[in-house]
mmCIF file of C-alpha atoms and ligand atoms in Angstrom:
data_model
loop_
_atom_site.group_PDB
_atom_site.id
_atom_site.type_symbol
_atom_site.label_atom_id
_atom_site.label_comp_id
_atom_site.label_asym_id
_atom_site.label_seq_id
_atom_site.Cartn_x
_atom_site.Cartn_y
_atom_site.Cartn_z
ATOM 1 C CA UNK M 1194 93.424 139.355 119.247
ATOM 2 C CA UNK M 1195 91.738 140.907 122.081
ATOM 3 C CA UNK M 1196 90.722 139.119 125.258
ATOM 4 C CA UNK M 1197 86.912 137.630 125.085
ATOM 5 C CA UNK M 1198 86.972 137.584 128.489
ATOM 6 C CA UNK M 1199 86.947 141.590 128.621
ATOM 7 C CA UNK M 1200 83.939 142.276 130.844
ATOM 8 C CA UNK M 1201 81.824 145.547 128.953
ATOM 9 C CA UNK M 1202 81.455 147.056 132.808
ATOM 10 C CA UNK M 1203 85.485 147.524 132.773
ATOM 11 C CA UNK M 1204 86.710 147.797 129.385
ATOM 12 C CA UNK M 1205 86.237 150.929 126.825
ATOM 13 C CA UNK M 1206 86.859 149.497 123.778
ATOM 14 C CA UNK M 1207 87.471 145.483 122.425
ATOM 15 C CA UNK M 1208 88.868 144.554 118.753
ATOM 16 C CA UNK M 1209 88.895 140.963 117.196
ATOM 17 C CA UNK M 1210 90.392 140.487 114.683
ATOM 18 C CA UNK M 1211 90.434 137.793 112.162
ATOM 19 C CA UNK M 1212 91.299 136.862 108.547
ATOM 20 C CA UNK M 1213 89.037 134.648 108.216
ATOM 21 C CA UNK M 1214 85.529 135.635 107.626
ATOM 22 C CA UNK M 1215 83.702 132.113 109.168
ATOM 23 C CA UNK M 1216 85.882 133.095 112.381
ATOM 24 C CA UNK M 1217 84.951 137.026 112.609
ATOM 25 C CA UNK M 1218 81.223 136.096 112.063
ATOM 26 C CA UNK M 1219 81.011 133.076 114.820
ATOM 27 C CA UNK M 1220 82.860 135.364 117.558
ATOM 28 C CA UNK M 1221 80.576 137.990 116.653
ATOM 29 C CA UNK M 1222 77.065 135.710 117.152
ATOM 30 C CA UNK M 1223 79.078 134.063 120.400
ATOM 31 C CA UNK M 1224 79.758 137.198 122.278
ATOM 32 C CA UNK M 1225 76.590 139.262 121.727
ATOM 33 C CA UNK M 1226 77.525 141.317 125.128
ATOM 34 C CA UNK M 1227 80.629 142.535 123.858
ATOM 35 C CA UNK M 1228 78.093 144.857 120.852
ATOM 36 C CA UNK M 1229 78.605 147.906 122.672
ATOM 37 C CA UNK M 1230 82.540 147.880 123.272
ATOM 38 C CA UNK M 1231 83.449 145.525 120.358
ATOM 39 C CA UNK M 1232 84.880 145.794 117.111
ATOM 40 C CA UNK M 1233 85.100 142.758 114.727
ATOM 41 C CA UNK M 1234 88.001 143.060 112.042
ATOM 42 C CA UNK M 1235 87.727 140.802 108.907
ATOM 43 C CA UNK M 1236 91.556 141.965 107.946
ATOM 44 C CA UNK M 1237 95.527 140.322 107.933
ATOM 45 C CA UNK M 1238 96.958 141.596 111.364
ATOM 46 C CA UNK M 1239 99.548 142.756 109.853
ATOM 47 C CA UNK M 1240 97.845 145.256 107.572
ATOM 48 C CA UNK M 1241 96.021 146.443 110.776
ATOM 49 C CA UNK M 1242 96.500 149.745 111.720
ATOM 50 C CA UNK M 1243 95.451 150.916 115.126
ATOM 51 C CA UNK M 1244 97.075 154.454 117.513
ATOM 52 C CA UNK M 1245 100.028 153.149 119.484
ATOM 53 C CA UNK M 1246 99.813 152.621 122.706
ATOM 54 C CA UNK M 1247 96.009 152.035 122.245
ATOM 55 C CA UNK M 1248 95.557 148.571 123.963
ATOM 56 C CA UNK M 1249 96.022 147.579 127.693
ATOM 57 C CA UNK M 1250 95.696 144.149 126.862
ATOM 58 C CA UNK M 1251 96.340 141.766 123.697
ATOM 59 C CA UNK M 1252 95.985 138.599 123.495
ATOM 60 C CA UNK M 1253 97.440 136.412 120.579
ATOM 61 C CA UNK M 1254 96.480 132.803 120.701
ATOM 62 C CA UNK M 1255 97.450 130.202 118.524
ATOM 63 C CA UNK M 1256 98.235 132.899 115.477
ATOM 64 C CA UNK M 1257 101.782 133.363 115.551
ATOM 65 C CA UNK M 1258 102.144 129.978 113.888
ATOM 66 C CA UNK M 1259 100.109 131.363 110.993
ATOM 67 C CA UNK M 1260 101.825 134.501 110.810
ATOM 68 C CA UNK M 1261 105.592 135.539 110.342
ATOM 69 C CA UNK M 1262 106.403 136.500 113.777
ATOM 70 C CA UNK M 1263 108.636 138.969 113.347
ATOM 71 C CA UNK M 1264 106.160 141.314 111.141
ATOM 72 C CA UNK M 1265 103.670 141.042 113.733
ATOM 73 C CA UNK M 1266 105.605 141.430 117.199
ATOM 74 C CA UNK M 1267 106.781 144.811 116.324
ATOM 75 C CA UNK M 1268 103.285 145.949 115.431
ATOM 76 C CA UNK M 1269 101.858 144.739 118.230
ATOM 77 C CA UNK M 1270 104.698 146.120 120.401
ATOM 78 C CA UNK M 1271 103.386 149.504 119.226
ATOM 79 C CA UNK M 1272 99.935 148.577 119.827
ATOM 80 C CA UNK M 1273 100.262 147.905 123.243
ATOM 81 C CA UNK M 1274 100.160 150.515 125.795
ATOM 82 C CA UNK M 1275 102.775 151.485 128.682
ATOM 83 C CA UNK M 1276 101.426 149.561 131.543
ATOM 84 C CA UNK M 1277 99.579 146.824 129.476
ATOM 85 C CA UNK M 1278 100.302 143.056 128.896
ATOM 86 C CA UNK M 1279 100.676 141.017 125.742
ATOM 87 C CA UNK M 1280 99.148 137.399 126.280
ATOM 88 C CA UNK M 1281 100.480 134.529 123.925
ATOM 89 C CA UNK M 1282 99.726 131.177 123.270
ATOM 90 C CA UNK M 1283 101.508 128.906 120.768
ATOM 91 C CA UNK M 1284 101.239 125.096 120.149
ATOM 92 C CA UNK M 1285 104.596 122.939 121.051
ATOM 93 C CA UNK M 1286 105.651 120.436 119.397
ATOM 94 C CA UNK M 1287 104.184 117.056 119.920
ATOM 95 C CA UNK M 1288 100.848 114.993 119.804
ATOM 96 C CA UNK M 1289 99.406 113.473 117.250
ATOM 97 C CA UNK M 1290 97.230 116.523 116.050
ATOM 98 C CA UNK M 1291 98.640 119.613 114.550
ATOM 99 C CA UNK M 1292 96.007 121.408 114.792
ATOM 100 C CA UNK M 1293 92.167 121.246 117.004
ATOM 101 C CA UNK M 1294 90.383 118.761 115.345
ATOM 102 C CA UNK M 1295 86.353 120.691 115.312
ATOM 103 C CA UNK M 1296 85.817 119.204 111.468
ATOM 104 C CA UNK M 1297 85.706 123.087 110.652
ATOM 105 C CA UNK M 1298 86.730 123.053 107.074
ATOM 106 C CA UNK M 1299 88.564 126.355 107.302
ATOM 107 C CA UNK M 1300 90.456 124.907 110.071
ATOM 108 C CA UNK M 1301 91.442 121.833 108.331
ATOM 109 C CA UNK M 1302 92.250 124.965 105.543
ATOM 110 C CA UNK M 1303 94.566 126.500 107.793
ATOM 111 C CA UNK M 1304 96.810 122.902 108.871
ATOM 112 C CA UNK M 1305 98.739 123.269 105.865
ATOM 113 C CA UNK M 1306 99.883 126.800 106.745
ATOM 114 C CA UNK M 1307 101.225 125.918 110.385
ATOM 115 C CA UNK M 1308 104.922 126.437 111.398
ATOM 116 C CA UNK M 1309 105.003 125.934 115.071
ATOM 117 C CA UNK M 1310 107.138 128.748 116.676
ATOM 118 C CA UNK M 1311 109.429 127.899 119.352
ATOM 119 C CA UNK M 1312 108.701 129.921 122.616
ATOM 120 C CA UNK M 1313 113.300 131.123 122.861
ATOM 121 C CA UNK M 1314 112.271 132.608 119.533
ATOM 122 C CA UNK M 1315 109.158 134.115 120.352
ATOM 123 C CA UNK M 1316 110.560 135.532 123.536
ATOM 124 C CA UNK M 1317 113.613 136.649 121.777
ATOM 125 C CA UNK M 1318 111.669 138.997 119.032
ATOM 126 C CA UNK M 1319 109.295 140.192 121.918
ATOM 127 C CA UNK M 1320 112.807 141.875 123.829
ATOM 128 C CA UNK M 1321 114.052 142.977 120.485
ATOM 129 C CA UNK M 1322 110.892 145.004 120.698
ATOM 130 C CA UNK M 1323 111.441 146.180 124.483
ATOM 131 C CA UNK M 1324 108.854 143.466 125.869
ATOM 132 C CA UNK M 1325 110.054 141.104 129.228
ATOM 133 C CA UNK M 1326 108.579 138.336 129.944
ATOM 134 C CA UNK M 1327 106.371 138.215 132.895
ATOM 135 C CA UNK M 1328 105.241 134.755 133.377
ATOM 136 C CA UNK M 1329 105.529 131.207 131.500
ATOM 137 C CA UNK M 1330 104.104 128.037 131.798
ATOM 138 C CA UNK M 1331 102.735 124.992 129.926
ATOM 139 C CA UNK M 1332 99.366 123.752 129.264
ATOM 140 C CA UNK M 1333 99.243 120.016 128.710
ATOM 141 C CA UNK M 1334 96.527 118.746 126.397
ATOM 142 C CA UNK M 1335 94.971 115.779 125.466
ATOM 143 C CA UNK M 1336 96.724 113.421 122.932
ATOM 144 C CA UNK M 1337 100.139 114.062 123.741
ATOM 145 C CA UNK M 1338 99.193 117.907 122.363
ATOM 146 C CA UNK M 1339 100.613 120.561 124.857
ATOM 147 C CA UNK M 1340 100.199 124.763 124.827
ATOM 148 C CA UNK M 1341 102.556 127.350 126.063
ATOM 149 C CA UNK M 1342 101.342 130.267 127.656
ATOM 150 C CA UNK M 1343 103.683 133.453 128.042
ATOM 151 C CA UNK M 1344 102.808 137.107 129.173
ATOM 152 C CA UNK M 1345 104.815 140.208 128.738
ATOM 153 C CA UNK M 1346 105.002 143.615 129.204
ATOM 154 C CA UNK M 1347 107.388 146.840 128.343
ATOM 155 C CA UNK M 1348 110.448 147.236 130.323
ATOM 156 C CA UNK M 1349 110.099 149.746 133.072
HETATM 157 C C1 SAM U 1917 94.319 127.895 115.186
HETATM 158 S S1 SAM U 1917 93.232 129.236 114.862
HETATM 159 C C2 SAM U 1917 93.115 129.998 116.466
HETATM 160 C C3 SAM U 1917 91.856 130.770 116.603
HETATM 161 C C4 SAM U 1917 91.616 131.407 117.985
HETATM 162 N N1 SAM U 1917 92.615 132.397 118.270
HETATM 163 C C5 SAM U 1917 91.559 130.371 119.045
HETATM 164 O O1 SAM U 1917 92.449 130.342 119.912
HETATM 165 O O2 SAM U 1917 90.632 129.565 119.035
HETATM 166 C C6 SAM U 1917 94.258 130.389 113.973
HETATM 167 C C7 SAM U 1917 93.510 131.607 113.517
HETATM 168 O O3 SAM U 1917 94.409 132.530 112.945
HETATM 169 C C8 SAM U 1917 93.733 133.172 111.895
HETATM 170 N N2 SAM U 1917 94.727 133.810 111.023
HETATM 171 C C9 SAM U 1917 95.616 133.213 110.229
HETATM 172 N N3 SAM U 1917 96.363 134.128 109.591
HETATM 173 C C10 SAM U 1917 95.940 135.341 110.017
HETATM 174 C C11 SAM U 1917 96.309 136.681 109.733
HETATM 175 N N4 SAM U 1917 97.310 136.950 108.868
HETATM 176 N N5 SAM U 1917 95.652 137.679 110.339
HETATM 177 C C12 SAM U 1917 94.636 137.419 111.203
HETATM 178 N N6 SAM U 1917 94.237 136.164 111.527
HETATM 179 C C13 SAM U 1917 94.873 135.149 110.932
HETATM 180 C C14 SAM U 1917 92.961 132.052 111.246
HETATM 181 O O4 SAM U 1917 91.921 132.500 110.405
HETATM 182 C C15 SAM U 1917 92.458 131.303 112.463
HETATM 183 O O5 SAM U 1917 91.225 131.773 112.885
#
């Protein structure tokens, strides 16, 4: 869930985390810079177990439809620290594609498993949890597909 884009030079620590082995190993080889800082985490989110308050930034994309929300906001509520920012992105409805077509088997795996999660109900958990939305906006794609993209953080 963390943010790839973490530069070493600015960032203490970075943890990705992924159930599915294929995934964990291909981040890993694609992101050699990130050896010193990173952590790779072949695990279930939700039976990840970190400090609270650990993370300044976390960044969920495309998960929450594989996961039951509402198990994994609250933990990563907790996760995130004071000041940080929770970055989200979940797949609307629409298109002709549920899900990136890359011809990865364990992607074409994972199809079955999608429930798309409306972005009222996502930011409705996140405020259960104390978390505001800070921005919102949609990403169209091609094939009709389209992304939202939501940020949050604690309420002052
Ligand atoms: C559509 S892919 C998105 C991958 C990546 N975040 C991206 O944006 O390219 C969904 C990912 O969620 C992972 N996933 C599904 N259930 C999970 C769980 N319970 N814990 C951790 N990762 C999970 C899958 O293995 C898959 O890599």
């Amino acid at each position: 869930m963390g943010s790839i884009a973490s530069a070493p030079a600015i960032t203490d620590r970075f943890v990705g985390i992924d159930v599915n082995p294929e995934y964990v190993t291909l981040a890993r080889q694609s992101h050699p810079r990130l050896k010193q800082i990173g952590d790779w985490i072949c695990a279930p989110v939700e039976q990840c177990v970190f400090e609270p308050a650990s993370f300044d930034l976390i960044h969920a994309a495309l998960l929450l439809e594989y996961v039951e929300p509402s198990v994994v906001l609250p933990l990563v509520a907790e996760w995130l620290a004071p000041q940080g920012a929770l970055s989200i992105v979940l797949q609307l409805p629409g298109g002709d594609a549920q899900i990136s077509e890359t011809g990865s088997s364990s992607l074409q795996l994972l199809s079955g498993r999608m429930r798309l999660v409306p972005p009222e109900r996502l930011c409705a958990l996140a405020a259960a949890e104390g978390l505001i939305v800070r921005s919102t906006t949609q990403i169209p794609l091609a094939r009709g597909k389209s992304f939202w993209f939501g940020t949050f953080s604690r309420r002052a």
